[in-house]
Amino acid sequence: MLAKLLNFPLRALPKWWKRWHTIALIVALSGLIHAWAVWQLPLDADEPVYMRAGRDYAQLIRQGDWTEIINYDQNKEHPPLVKLMYSLPFLIKGENVNPDFEFYFNRSTSAFFGVLQVFILALFDPLAAFLLTFHSYTIKYTSQVYLEAFPLFASLLAVLLLRKSLEDEAQKASYGFFWIAAAAMGAAIAGKYPYGLMLIPVIFLLWQFRKKVNIQQMMVWMGVVLVTFFILNPYFWNEPFRRILEVVSFHQAYTEGGDVTRAGYPWWQPVIWVATALPWHPRVFFFLTLDEFIFWAGAVGLYFYGRKEPWLPGWFLVQFIILLIYPTKWPQYSLIVIPALCLSASGFLRWGYTWILEKESYWDYLEEMFPKPPRVFWWLIIGFTGLIVIGKVTYEYDQALLRRGWQHLMAQTAPLPSNTIYDLYLRSNGDMMIATAQGAALWHVTQGSPWGEDSRVYNRQNSGILDESVRVVYEDQRGNLWFGSDRGVSCLCEDRWVQISEDAFGVEEVRVRALVEDGEGNLWVGSLSGLYRWDGQQLSSYSPLVGGLADLRIFALAFQSDHGQEFLWLGTQKGVSRLEVSTQALESWDFSARDLSWGGVSDLIVDAQNRVWISTIGGGVARWEGEEWLFYRLGSSGLPTSVVNSIIEQPGNGFWIGHGFPTEPGGLISRFDGNDQWIVYRDNNSGFNGGEPLTFAFDPMGRLWIGTALSGLQIYDPALAKR
């Protein structure tokens, strides 16, 4: 009726179009979206953990060591079933599996079950499956190496088969569905323990159809669930009662542990997860997602559609209340209620459509109120919309190709304390130290994962750092880790913490900005209150001893050995100073009057040719020529902006330079060959995310790490970008 009312060209579906065509279309659409997410989503926090478990299981399977498979207790808080699935890349390809193959194979395994979930729902309710296809959180966590996809599929299969069997009790096939549903539920719980909550809609269904199922059948059904669960959970085959208690105790302790405390989610956080779209990965989810619509339509539908299917409101409400009460609030936990909302929203839409048709057939007010557009209008709309969709998809695909080799890591999806990263430092053992606004992180860098399998976070609650805001990190020759902050310097020295606070510096707020060690093992500290030296026992202030400093506000330090002399270079608010360490001779250059927008020297390095380079706020980049400074400025070179926060050399490939914008947030990076060739990386011509870069580092694999002011961490792999 509405098609006729609006004079739409296609009044009805073709006669040859069947229900299975609709289902196939929805499943194909879900497959395309999942494939895109598998390809484009950045590495997430728990993916390395589950991939490591998959590698370990594969090794044990090849060795035939079934005892160790049963007793494998890494990540024992989750059952082994899905992690055993993640061993398949090694069982197929052998021990030397390419990390990219392992990563994308396991993601594809997860996505396969994510699409199967849509397929199962489409068999029951195609409109609900269409809504689920565009739910952003579901797409994300069923396209990554997480544990969610299989138990989501299996538990939904169990609930819907049970609903089908109870509705069609007389049919033999439905009797088989009844027992298949029990096995599927056991498999779901063996995939991840929290999916035992999917027994809640089962209980409501059995109560709703209690006249069709006797108590003996219910008990046997639950028995099948339990038996299937134990068969598919080898970790409980040995000492099951003790291990069950261990798992329960772990989850109880985890709710009060560091991860949950650092996240600091309020009790109502599940409302945010369920009622809003995914806030991360905007370049991945460039298309319309329906999270908000599903929530509001589903919430209203619980009343209207719930009168027909009373088990559905019980499913959602009880599970959602448990999510609100349970202290751990990770976003993937909310996926358990999404199918219920999709079914409810679908029921509400059908109810609303039927209601409108009934009113219109009686009153004809829509026909009176709305003009009837000519059919050419609709053809123009269809054509214009098609062009926009094709253009947008083509553009995003081209952008995805430009993003090859780039990773974007945020605190919400990686073990980063904060998205504000002040400093990066590569340790001698290949670990990466990260200074952030909410503590420091230590990542064990591997080819497959930037943080490896053992990342650590240091904050005031679990370490000896003096301030949550860590501005600079450093490793000395003895392997001690140093952390500089506004309140002083902390050292993790031989597994114990040493603190050098404001009292030792003799100032109220020292504001450390640079750390560097000289050839004799002394640590030099550059701060906004002057220059200091720590000899391992005593802190000495060098500011009063050295006259002629360009400025006491020191942002950068670097040592240079030249013709048998050791020089300490200092980047300050006004310019540069050079201290000859043995003679205390000092030379300074004041650049503050050269540029109206001058903001100080932000970084200072000594390159492979023993040349000194500085980056400046407002004055571009400069190189010391032995007698004078050669400046590269905006307008006189290929420098894209004069605000330069950081510079790093890539031997043989020139210099990488981090730029900010003078009057707006964000930034860009450039690469300079040291002569006259510049390449600029923006958010529209590369995978760079447009955040303001503050610091750089190279890891052992030659990848460039970029710490930004508000946009987390980016990693650029030139080798991967060339593929």
XYZ file of C-alpha atoms in Angstrom:
723
model
C 0.000 0.000 0.000
C 2.773 2.451 0.862
C 4.518 1.739 -2.448
C 1.285 2.598 -4.275
C 0.711 5.650 -2.095
C 4.189 7.016 -2.815
C 4.047 5.979 -6.477
C 7.204 3.923 -6.010
C 8.360 2.231 -9.253
C 8.610 -1.222 -7.653
C 5.203 -1.957 -6.128
C 6.112 -5.479 -4.974
C 8.934 -7.977 -5.116
C 9.144 -10.089 -8.291
C 7.226 -13.360 -8.203
C 10.428 -15.333 -8.478
C 11.862 -13.691 -5.358
C 11.703 -16.127 -2.468
C 12.416 -15.863 1.237
C 15.754 -17.597 0.772
C 16.831 -14.850 -1.641
C 16.340 -12.310 1.140
C 18.281 -14.478 3.575
C 21.116 -14.973 1.080
C 21.290 -11.223 0.433
C 21.513 -10.420 4.157
C 24.156 -13.095 4.753
C 26.211 -11.894 1.777
C 26.028 -8.340 3.092
C 27.133 -9.520 6.533
C 29.998 -11.442 4.941
C 31.231 -8.366 3.079
C 31.077 -6.203 6.204
C 32.898 -8.814 8.285
C 35.570 -9.211 5.602
C 36.113 -5.452 5.625
C 36.365 -5.434 9.433
C 38.796 -8.368 9.435
C 41.038 -6.458 7.057
C 40.784 -2.979 8.541
C 40.351 -3.239 12.315
C 43.608 -2.584 14.216
C 45.079 -5.130 16.594
C 43.056 -5.251 19.808
C 44.171 -5.756 23.389
C 43.397 -9.461 23.905
C 44.118 -10.762 20.416
C 47.817 -11.580 21.117
C 46.765 -13.492 24.255
C 44.408 -15.805 22.372
C 46.797 -16.229 19.436
C 49.554 -17.240 21.839
C 47.218 -19.842 23.357
C 46.450 -21.109 19.855
C 50.189 -21.470 19.105
C 50.755 -23.341 22.359
C 47.851 -25.696 21.731
C 49.087 -26.394 18.184
C 52.512 -27.344 19.499
C 50.999 -29.686 22.093
C 48.704 -31.263 19.488
C 51.624 -31.911 17.120
C 53.552 -33.486 19.998
C 50.532 -35.614 20.896
C 50.823 -34.408 24.498
C 47.172 -34.674 25.489
C 47.972 -34.460 29.189
C 49.464 -31.003 28.739
C 46.493 -29.964 26.594
C 44.177 -30.866 29.458
C 46.425 -29.138 32.015
C 47.269 -26.026 29.939
C 46.542 -23.187 32.341
C 47.564 -20.023 30.487
C 44.514 -17.760 30.315
C 42.671 -20.449 32.304
C 39.877 -18.016 33.172
C 38.417 -18.823 29.742
C 37.696 -22.329 28.396
C 39.986 -23.755 25.697
C 37.471 -24.524 22.918
C 37.812 -21.333 20.851
C 41.532 -21.120 21.565
C 41.886 -24.631 20.177
C 40.238 -23.334 16.996
C 42.940 -20.653 16.858
C 45.569 -23.409 16.628
C 44.383 -24.263 13.101
C 46.878 -22.016 11.218
C 49.781 -23.981 12.697
C 48.117 -27.345 12.167
C 47.499 -26.437 8.511
C 50.773 -24.679 7.610
C 53.222 -26.164 10.093
C 55.353 -24.505 12.752
C 56.761 -21.608 10.696
C 53.550 -19.716 10.033
C 53.692 -16.188 8.683
C 52.325 -13.874 11.428
C 50.016 -12.173 8.925
C 48.555 -15.540 7.864
C 47.970 -16.522 11.498
C 46.373 -13.169 12.272
C 43.972 -13.008 9.335
C 43.153 -16.741 9.389
C 42.091 -16.538 13.034
C 40.147 -13.343 12.435
C 38.416 -15.029 9.509
C 37.518 -17.952 11.771
C 35.866 -15.531 14.161
C 34.116 -13.719 11.297
C 32.820 -17.053 9.947
C 30.886 -17.635 13.153
C 29.807 -13.997 13.192
C 28.217 -14.437 9.767
C 26.717 -17.774 10.841
C 25.039 -15.947 13.714
C 23.417 -13.583 11.214
C 22.391 -16.563 9.071
C 20.729 -18.386 11.972
C 18.844 -15.253 12.965
C 17.819 -14.646 9.338
C 16.223 -18.097 9.178
C 14.088 -17.089 12.150
C 13.572 -13.374 11.395
C 15.254 -11.776 8.331
C 14.537 -8.221 9.490
C 16.199 -8.859 12.863
C 19.192 -10.340 11.033
C 19.398 -7.242 8.840
C 19.526 -5.053 11.956
C 22.209 -7.277 13.518
C 24.265 -7.014 10.306
C 24.755 -3.296 10.992
C 25.422 -3.467 14.735
C 28.928 -2.019 15.150
C 29.971 -3.708 18.415
C 28.859 -7.084 17.105
C 30.780 -6.558 13.865
C 33.931 -5.589 15.755
C 34.073 -8.393 18.297
C 33.037 -11.100 15.813
C 35.752 -9.994 13.370
C 38.710 -10.095 15.756
C 40.629 -12.878 17.490
C 38.314 -12.788 20.476
C 36.202 -15.518 22.074
C 32.787 -13.962 21.364
C 31.856 -15.112 17.856
C 31.446 -18.865 18.406
C 29.478 -18.741 21.705
C 27.272 -15.974 20.287
C 26.446 -18.174 17.311
C 25.994 -21.376 19.324
C 23.876 -19.793 22.072
C 21.603 -18.023 19.579
C 21.259 -21.293 17.664
C 20.267 -23.028 20.903
C 17.633 -20.448 21.853
C 16.057 -20.230 18.404
C 16.010 -24.017 17.878
C 14.408 -24.446 21.281
C 11.808 -21.827 20.393
C 11.125 -23.605 17.095
C 10.859 -27.042 18.714
C 8.462 -25.875 21.418
C 6.274 -24.115 18.875
C 6.084 -27.133 16.539
C 6.082 -29.909 19.103
C 4.161 -32.330 16.903
C 6.795 -32.476 14.157
C 9.613 -35.034 14.473
C 12.176 -32.569 13.167
C 11.240 -30.181 15.935
C 11.836 -32.946 18.491
C 15.366 -33.233 17.098
C 15.757 -29.460 17.296
C 14.978 -29.712 21.009
C 18.034 -31.865 21.700
C 20.299 -30.112 19.192
C 19.500 -26.889 21.065
C 20.760 -28.476 24.294
C 24.043 -29.546 22.671
C 24.479 -26.105 21.109
C 23.977 -24.436 24.484
C 26.612 -26.653 26.066
C 29.014 -25.774 23.243
C 28.317 -22.063 23.730
C 29.192 -22.194 27.425
C 32.300 -24.215 26.554
C 33.228 -21.325 24.244
C 33.057 -18.719 27.007
C 31.665 -19.126 30.507
C 29.522 -15.925 30.623
C 27.343 -17.385 27.868
C 25.803 -19.524 30.568
C 23.597 -16.447 30.909
C 21.906 -17.592 27.704
C 20.150 -20.149 29.883
C 17.991 -17.213 31.007
C 15.931 -17.058 27.767
C 15.831 -20.863 27.875
C 14.221 -20.752 31.317
C 11.680 -18.179 30.136
C 10.914 -20.286 27.059
C 10.430 -23.447 29.096
C 8.150 -21.552 31.457
C 6.146 -20.049 28.589
C 5.675 -23.508 27.012
C 5.539 -25.414 30.294
C 2.441 -27.306 29.203
C 4.405 -28.848 26.317
C 7.498 -29.906 28.288
C 7.464 -32.007 31.438
C 9.984 -31.750 34.231
C 11.795 -34.938 33.168
C 12.458 -33.515 29.697
C 13.730 -30.282 31.215
C 16.133 -32.157 33.470
C 17.425 -34.321 30.624
C 17.809 -31.210 28.438
C 19.929 -29.545 31.121
C 21.877 -32.779 31.446
C 22.721 -32.726 27.741
C 23.909 -29.123 28.158
C 26.147 -30.137 31.041
C 27.575 -33.217 29.318
C 28.308 -31.284 26.115
C 29.977 -28.542 28.127
C 32.318 -30.989 29.880
C 33.113 -32.905 26.696
C 34.145 -29.684 24.926
C 36.059 -28.270 27.923
C 39.132 -30.475 28.433
C 40.497 -28.178 31.145
C 37.814 -29.536 33.489
C 38.558 -33.191 32.727
C 41.219 -33.293 35.436
C 40.235 -32.247 38.972
C 37.049 -30.529 37.778
C 35.829 -29.292 41.172
C 39.139 -27.678 42.103
C 39.469 -26.037 38.699
C 35.899 -24.779 38.717
C 36.619 -23.116 42.059
C 39.832 -21.643 40.615
C 37.970 -20.115 37.666
C 35.234 -18.697 39.896
C 37.838 -17.275 42.296
C 39.788 -15.730 39.438
C 36.759 -13.899 38.046
C 35.796 -12.713 41.519
C 39.308 -11.347 42.104
C 39.473 -9.878 38.584
C 36.486 -7.634 39.297
C 38.669 -5.864 41.888
C 41.933 -6.083 39.943
C 44.072 -3.477 38.224
C 42.513 -3.776 34.758
C 38.991 -3.091 36.000
C 40.167 -0.358 38.380
C 42.142 1.458 35.665
C 39.201 1.320 33.280
C 37.057 3.035 35.917
C 33.747 2.362 34.183
C 30.622 3.443 36.123
C 27.882 0.946 36.964
C 25.728 2.250 34.094
C 28.453 1.737 31.442
C 26.555 -1.167 29.793
C 23.851 1.351 28.885
C 26.483 3.257 26.877
C 27.709 0.096 25.162
C 24.190 -1.002 24.199
C 22.603 2.371 23.383
C 25.358 3.995 21.298
C 27.473 3.076 18.305
C 31.124 2.124 18.552
C 33.103 5.359 19.155
C 36.424 3.965 17.909
C 37.622 3.123 14.395
C 35.694 5.748 12.390
C 37.639 4.846 9.259
C 36.473 1.256 9.546
C 32.828 2.025 10.318
C 32.366 4.667 7.649
C 28.924 3.266 6.811
C 25.634 3.668 8.641
C 25.441 1.585 11.812
C 22.169 0.931 13.612
C 23.172 0.544 17.264
C 21.112 3.485 18.521
C 18.072 2.559 16.427
C 18.265 -1.081 17.579
C 18.337 0.001 21.200
C 15.419 2.435 21.105
C 13.240 0.414 18.728
C 14.086 -2.735 20.683
C 13.322 -1.098 24.028
C 9.889 0.043 22.807
C 9.334 -3.297 21.128
C 9.799 -5.132 24.425
C 6.345 -3.845 25.326
C 4.550 -4.254 22.012
C 6.252 -7.394 20.695
C 6.792 -8.792 24.180
C 3.075 -9.394 24.568
C 3.338 -11.915 21.732
C 6.740 -13.313 22.790
C 6.917 -12.808 26.593
C 10.180 -14.758 26.834
C 11.931 -11.991 24.886
C 11.597 -9.177 27.501
C 12.743 -11.657 30.145
C 15.819 -12.485 28.059
C 16.867 -8.862 27.691
C 15.872 -7.428 31.072
C 17.395 -10.091 33.314
C 20.661 -10.223 31.368
C 20.887 -6.447 31.212
C 20.354 -6.117 34.971
C 23.171 -8.625 35.512
C 25.428 -6.555 33.221
C 24.651 -3.470 35.314
C 25.420 -5.275 38.574
C 28.545 -7.165 37.512
C 31.649 -5.014 38.228
C 33.545 -5.907 35.027
C 32.134 -3.717 32.242
C 34.018 -4.673 29.066
C 32.098 -3.735 25.903
C 32.102 -7.260 24.463
C 30.038 -8.473 27.418
C 27.066 -6.453 26.143
C 26.832 -8.508 22.929
C 24.839 -11.155 24.768
C 21.689 -8.972 24.788
C 21.912 -7.633 21.229
C 20.054 -10.489 19.455
C 17.144 -9.995 21.864
C 17.038 -6.292 21.009
C 17.195 -7.028 17.271
C 14.279 -9.456 17.543
C 12.331 -6.956 19.623
C 13.088 -4.079 17.224
C 12.038 -6.224 14.282
C 8.776 -7.095 15.986
C 8.137 -3.448 16.755
C 8.776 -2.408 13.142
C 6.373 -5.046 11.833
C 3.781 -4.077 14.410
C 4.173 -0.395 13.505
C 3.911 -1.113 9.789
C 0.757 -3.178 10.279
C -0.769 -0.486 12.481
C -0.114 2.216 9.865
C -1.664 0.106 7.110
C -4.753 -0.566 9.188
C -5.242 3.111 9.961
C -4.555 4.149 6.384
C -6.995 1.638 4.919
C -9.711 3.140 7.096
C -8.886 6.871 7.157
C -6.817 7.460 3.980
C -5.141 10.402 5.713
C -1.680 9.659 4.305
C -3.008 9.834 0.775
C -4.575 13.184 1.580
C -1.553 14.606 3.397
C 1.348 13.548 1.168
C 1.762 14.502 -2.486
C 2.273 11.688 -4.949
C 5.670 12.259 -6.596
C 6.190 11.228 -10.216
C 8.072 8.020 -10.791
C 10.988 9.888 -12.370
C 11.572 11.428 -8.934
C 12.204 7.997 -7.458
C 14.453 6.954 -10.333
C 16.510 10.096 -9.769
C 16.718 9.358 -6.037
C 17.729 5.751 -6.696
C 20.353 6.786 -9.243
C 21.748 9.583 -7.091
C 21.884 7.351 -4.008
C 23.583 4.611 -6.011
C 26.246 7.014 -7.246
C 26.895 8.250 -3.698
C 27.199 4.709 -2.338
C 29.505 3.581 -5.154
C 31.623 6.707 -4.804
C 31.866 6.387 -1.026
C 32.758 2.698 -1.109
C 35.365 3.289 -3.830
C 36.875 6.172 -1.875
C 37.058 4.161 1.360
C 38.645 1.238 -0.461
C 41.290 3.546 -1.926
C 41.886 4.999 1.537
C 42.221 1.468 2.927
C 44.959 0.763 0.391
C 46.759 3.909 1.542
C 46.504 2.692 5.134
C 48.482 -0.470 4.424
C 51.376 -0.676 6.829
C 49.750 1.632 9.411
C 48.391 0.628 12.808
C 46.399 2.923 15.057
C 46.340 1.949 18.735
C 44.152 3.612 21.360
C 43.917 3.214 25.126
C 40.402 1.786 24.683
C 41.631 -1.140 22.564
C 45.291 -1.653 23.571
C 47.243 -1.807 26.874
C 47.970 1.939 26.733
C 47.448 3.912 29.948
C 46.411 7.018 27.992
C 45.957 8.364 24.464
C 48.339 11.231 25.300
C 51.859 9.955 24.646
C 54.761 12.221 25.568
C 57.780 10.022 24.923
C 58.920 6.721 23.406
C 62.218 4.965 24.094
C 63.533 1.677 22.664
C 65.381 -0.375 25.255
C 68.529 -2.346 24.484
C 66.555 -5.624 24.700
C 64.003 -4.445 22.126
C 61.230 -3.487 24.575
C 59.476 -0.163 24.078
C 59.034 2.300 26.938
C 56.014 4.581 26.603
C 55.426 7.733 28.671
C 51.808 8.853 28.859
C 49.557 11.252 30.745
C 48.341 8.425 33.012
C 51.451 6.420 33.711
C 54.047 4.537 31.697
C 53.899 1.280 29.752
C 56.553 -1.291 28.909
C 55.801 -3.374 25.819
C 57.650 -6.475 24.683
C 57.660 -5.810 20.944
C 57.223 -8.753 18.566
C 56.553 -9.054 14.847
C 52.936 -10.051 15.421
C 52.082 -7.727 18.310
C 53.398 -4.312 19.354
C 52.926 -5.142 23.038
C 53.739 -8.844 22.804
C 52.500 -11.278 25.406
C 53.708 -9.503 28.542
C 52.926 -5.794 28.632
C 53.217 -3.828 31.856
C 51.772 -0.553 33.086
C 53.409 1.586 35.777
C 51.311 4.068 37.751
C 51.290 5.509 41.246
C 49.202 2.626 42.562
C 51.545 -0.197 41.487
C 54.986 1.390 41.218
C 57.318 4.061 42.511
C 56.730 6.705 39.840
C 56.174 10.106 41.390
C 53.386 11.352 39.143
C 50.780 9.777 36.884
C 51.825 12.122 34.066
C 55.159 10.711 32.887
C 56.850 13.137 30.472
C 60.059 11.291 29.567
C 61.422 7.713 29.791
C 64.999 6.474 29.483
C 67.205 3.388 29.985
C 70.769 3.809 31.203
C 73.788 1.629 30.402
C 73.088 -0.669 33.359
C 69.538 -1.395 32.187
C 67.862 0.767 34.815
C 64.567 2.359 33.758
C 64.064 6.068 34.412
C 60.775 7.968 34.472
C 60.700 11.775 34.518
C 57.615 13.722 35.572
C 56.620 17.138 36.890
C 57.414 15.980 40.428
C 60.873 14.571 39.779
C 62.576 11.400 38.575
C 61.942 7.761 39.476
C 64.167 4.797 38.689
C 63.426 1.099 38.576
C 66.984 0.216 39.536
C 67.755 -3.480 39.889
C 64.123 -4.330 40.742
C 63.736 -1.605 43.372
C 62.375 1.900 43.081
C 64.535 4.976 43.691
C 62.832 8.372 43.811
C 64.411 11.800 43.329
C 61.623 14.189 44.254
C 61.180 17.975 44.322
C 62.915 18.132 47.712
C 66.151 16.856 46.199
C 65.827 19.324 43.318
C 65.127 22.173 45.734
C 62.104 23.478 43.834
C 58.342 23.179 44.288
C 57.741 21.705 40.835
C 60.731 20.462 38.878
C 58.881 19.495 35.615
C 61.404 17.115 34.060
C 61.422 17.103 30.258
C 64.669 15.341 29.202
C 67.021 12.599 30.437
C 70.383 11.544 28.989
C 73.432 9.644 30.273
C 77.053 10.639 29.697
C 80.011 8.352 29.071
C 80.821 8.092 32.785
C 77.351 6.873 33.747
C 76.057 10.175 35.124
C 72.415 10.949 34.390
C 71.687 14.495 33.227
C 68.234 15.898 33.863
C 66.751 18.721 31.830
C 63.755 20.420 33.420
C 61.800 23.644 33.306
C 63.710 24.685 36.434
C 67.210 24.080 35.071
C 69.913 21.476 34.464
C 70.852 18.758 36.980
C 73.232 15.788 37.200
C 72.750 12.567 39.141
C 75.948 10.594 39.834
C 74.195 7.639 41.425
C 74.374 9.040 44.928
C 73.873 12.785 44.781
C 71.935 15.271 42.664
C 73.804 18.414 41.621
C 72.281 21.534 40.099
C 74.316 22.797 37.145
C 72.242 25.882 36.380
C 74.036 28.240 38.830
C 77.424 26.769 37.892
C 77.023 27.314 34.166
C 76.585 30.943 33.170
C 75.209 31.964 29.850
C 72.484 29.358 29.392
C 70.074 30.504 26.716
C 67.255 29.735 29.164
C 66.711 27.665 32.312
C 63.635 26.015 30.739
C 65.153 22.925 29.120
C 63.127 20.670 26.813
C 65.774 18.484 25.138
C 69.265 17.088 25.828
C 71.789 15.204 23.681
C 75.454 14.268 23.948
C 77.912 14.666 21.078
C 81.535 13.526 20.930
C 83.616 15.663 18.601
C 87.424 15.547 18.227
C 87.924 13.961 21.642
C 85.619 16.425 23.395
C 82.219 15.632 24.883
C 79.505 18.229 24.414
C 76.107 18.373 26.067
C 73.564 20.108 23.835
C 70.556 21.713 25.468
C 67.328 22.746 23.745
C 65.664 25.526 25.715
C 62.738 27.907 25.556
C 64.844 30.595 23.874
C 67.273 28.575 21.795
C 70.245 26.215 22.078
C 73.214 25.943 24.420
C 76.304 23.758 24.112
C 78.231 22.742 27.238
C 81.754 21.343 26.940
C 81.578 18.935 29.869
C 85.219 18.809 30.950
C 85.914 22.569 30.858
C 82.385 23.808 31.637
C 82.688 26.144 28.640
C 79.274 27.180 27.387
C 78.075 28.619 24.100
C 74.485 29.702 23.484
C 72.297 30.802 20.562
C 69.161 32.802 21.212
C 66.573 32.330 18.446
C 63.567 33.767 20.282
C 63.679 37.030 18.323
C 63.911 35.350 14.901
C 60.248 34.388 14.589
C 57.092 36.008 15.900
C 55.618 32.555 16.537
C 58.705 31.204 18.331
C 57.856 28.683 21.076
C 61.193 27.089 21.917
C 63.312 24.097 20.938
C 61.172 20.951 21.187
C 63.665 18.227 20.248
C 67.382 17.767 19.656
C 69.257 14.840 18.088
C 72.744 13.929 16.860
C 72.582 12.060 13.541
C 74.724 9.226 12.166
C 77.127 11.782 10.662
C 77.535 13.424 14.087
C 75.531 16.485 13.028
C 73.207 18.221 15.482
C 69.579 18.826 14.483
C 66.904 20.721 16.357
C 63.159 20.933 15.913
C 61.443 24.102 17.064
C 57.968 25.411 17.806
C 57.442 28.135 15.227
C 60.917 28.171 13.670
C 61.003 24.931 11.688
C 64.033 22.623 11.680
C 67.716 23.584 11.891
C 71.094 21.839 11.487
C 74.391 22.908 13.054
C 76.987 23.415 10.316
C 79.956 23.853 12.648
C 79.951 27.636 12.438
C 76.305 28.543 12.009
C 72.804 27.121 11.945
C 71.071 26.210 8.690
C 67.303 26.610 9.067
C 64.596 24.853 7.051
C 61.513 27.020 7.289
C 58.030 27.219 5.947
C 58.249 28.885 2.534
C 61.996 28.438 2.040
C 61.868 24.618 1.970
C 59.379 21.778 1.675
C 58.596 22.021 5.385
C 54.754 21.769 5.642
C 54.383 23.715 8.923
C 56.774 25.664 11.141
C 55.502 23.968 14.326
C 57.796 20.954 14.752
C 57.474 18.786 17.866
C 59.901 15.966 17.182
C 62.563 14.700 14.801
C 64.214 11.297 14.423
C 66.747 9.887 11.982
C 66.193 6.701 10.041
C 69.740 5.863 8.875
C 69.834 5.613 5.119
C 66.310 7.019 4.771
C 66.614 10.574 6.057
C 64.588 12.086 8.870
C 61.027 11.793 10.116
C 59.550 15.020 11.447
C 56.401 15.502 13.533
C 54.424 18.695 12.925
C 51.617 20.432 14.750
C 49.305 23.108 13.424
C 49.787 26.632 14.790
C 46.102 27.510 15.292
C 44.184 24.224 15.421
C 44.442 20.734 16.897
C 46.006 17.841 15.030
C 49.100 17.560 12.904
C 50.985 15.644 10.234
C 54.366 14.047 9.665
C 56.970 14.521 6.963
C 60.035 12.675 5.769
C 63.115 14.666 4.734
C 66.083 13.126 2.926
C 68.455 15.692 4.465
C 68.894 17.581 1.198
C 65.849 18.822 -0.671
C 63.263 16.014 -0.937
C 60.190 16.155 1.299
C 57.281 13.699 1.570
C 54.282 14.775 3.642
C 51.940 12.250 5.290
C 48.456 13.567 6.060
C 45.247 11.880 7.098
C 43.925 12.054 3.519
C 46.917 10.620 1.631
C 48.141 7.915 4.038
C 47.187 5.892 7.092
C 48.288 8.666 9.438
C 45.344 9.501 11.694
C 45.849 13.281 11.858
C 46.737 13.475 15.564
C 49.483 15.858 16.672
C 52.762 13.856 16.787
C 54.865 14.482 19.906
C 57.508 11.759 19.798
C 59.081 9.087 17.563
C 60.942 5.808 17.964
C 62.001 2.889 15.755
C 61.485 -0.692 16.946
C 63.809 -3.654 16.175
C 61.744 -4.503 13.076
C 62.362 -1.052 11.597
C 58.804 0.159 12.197
C 58.240 3.824 13.041
C 56.313 4.480 16.271
C 54.487 7.806 16.537
C 53.152 9.051 19.866
C 50.453 11.711 19.578
C 48.950 14.353 21.838
C 45.399 12.967 21.984
C 45.120 10.221 19.375
C 47.097 7.376 20.891
C 49.925 5.552 19.173
C 50.530 4.877 15.500
C 52.969 2.380 14.017
C 54.135 2.574 10.414
C 55.738 -0.423 8.738
C 57.302 0.704 5.419
C 57.883 -2.891 4.331
C 54.215 -3.784 4.745
C 53.128 -0.587 3.000
C 55.044 -1.583 -0.146
C 53.142 -4.859 -0.557
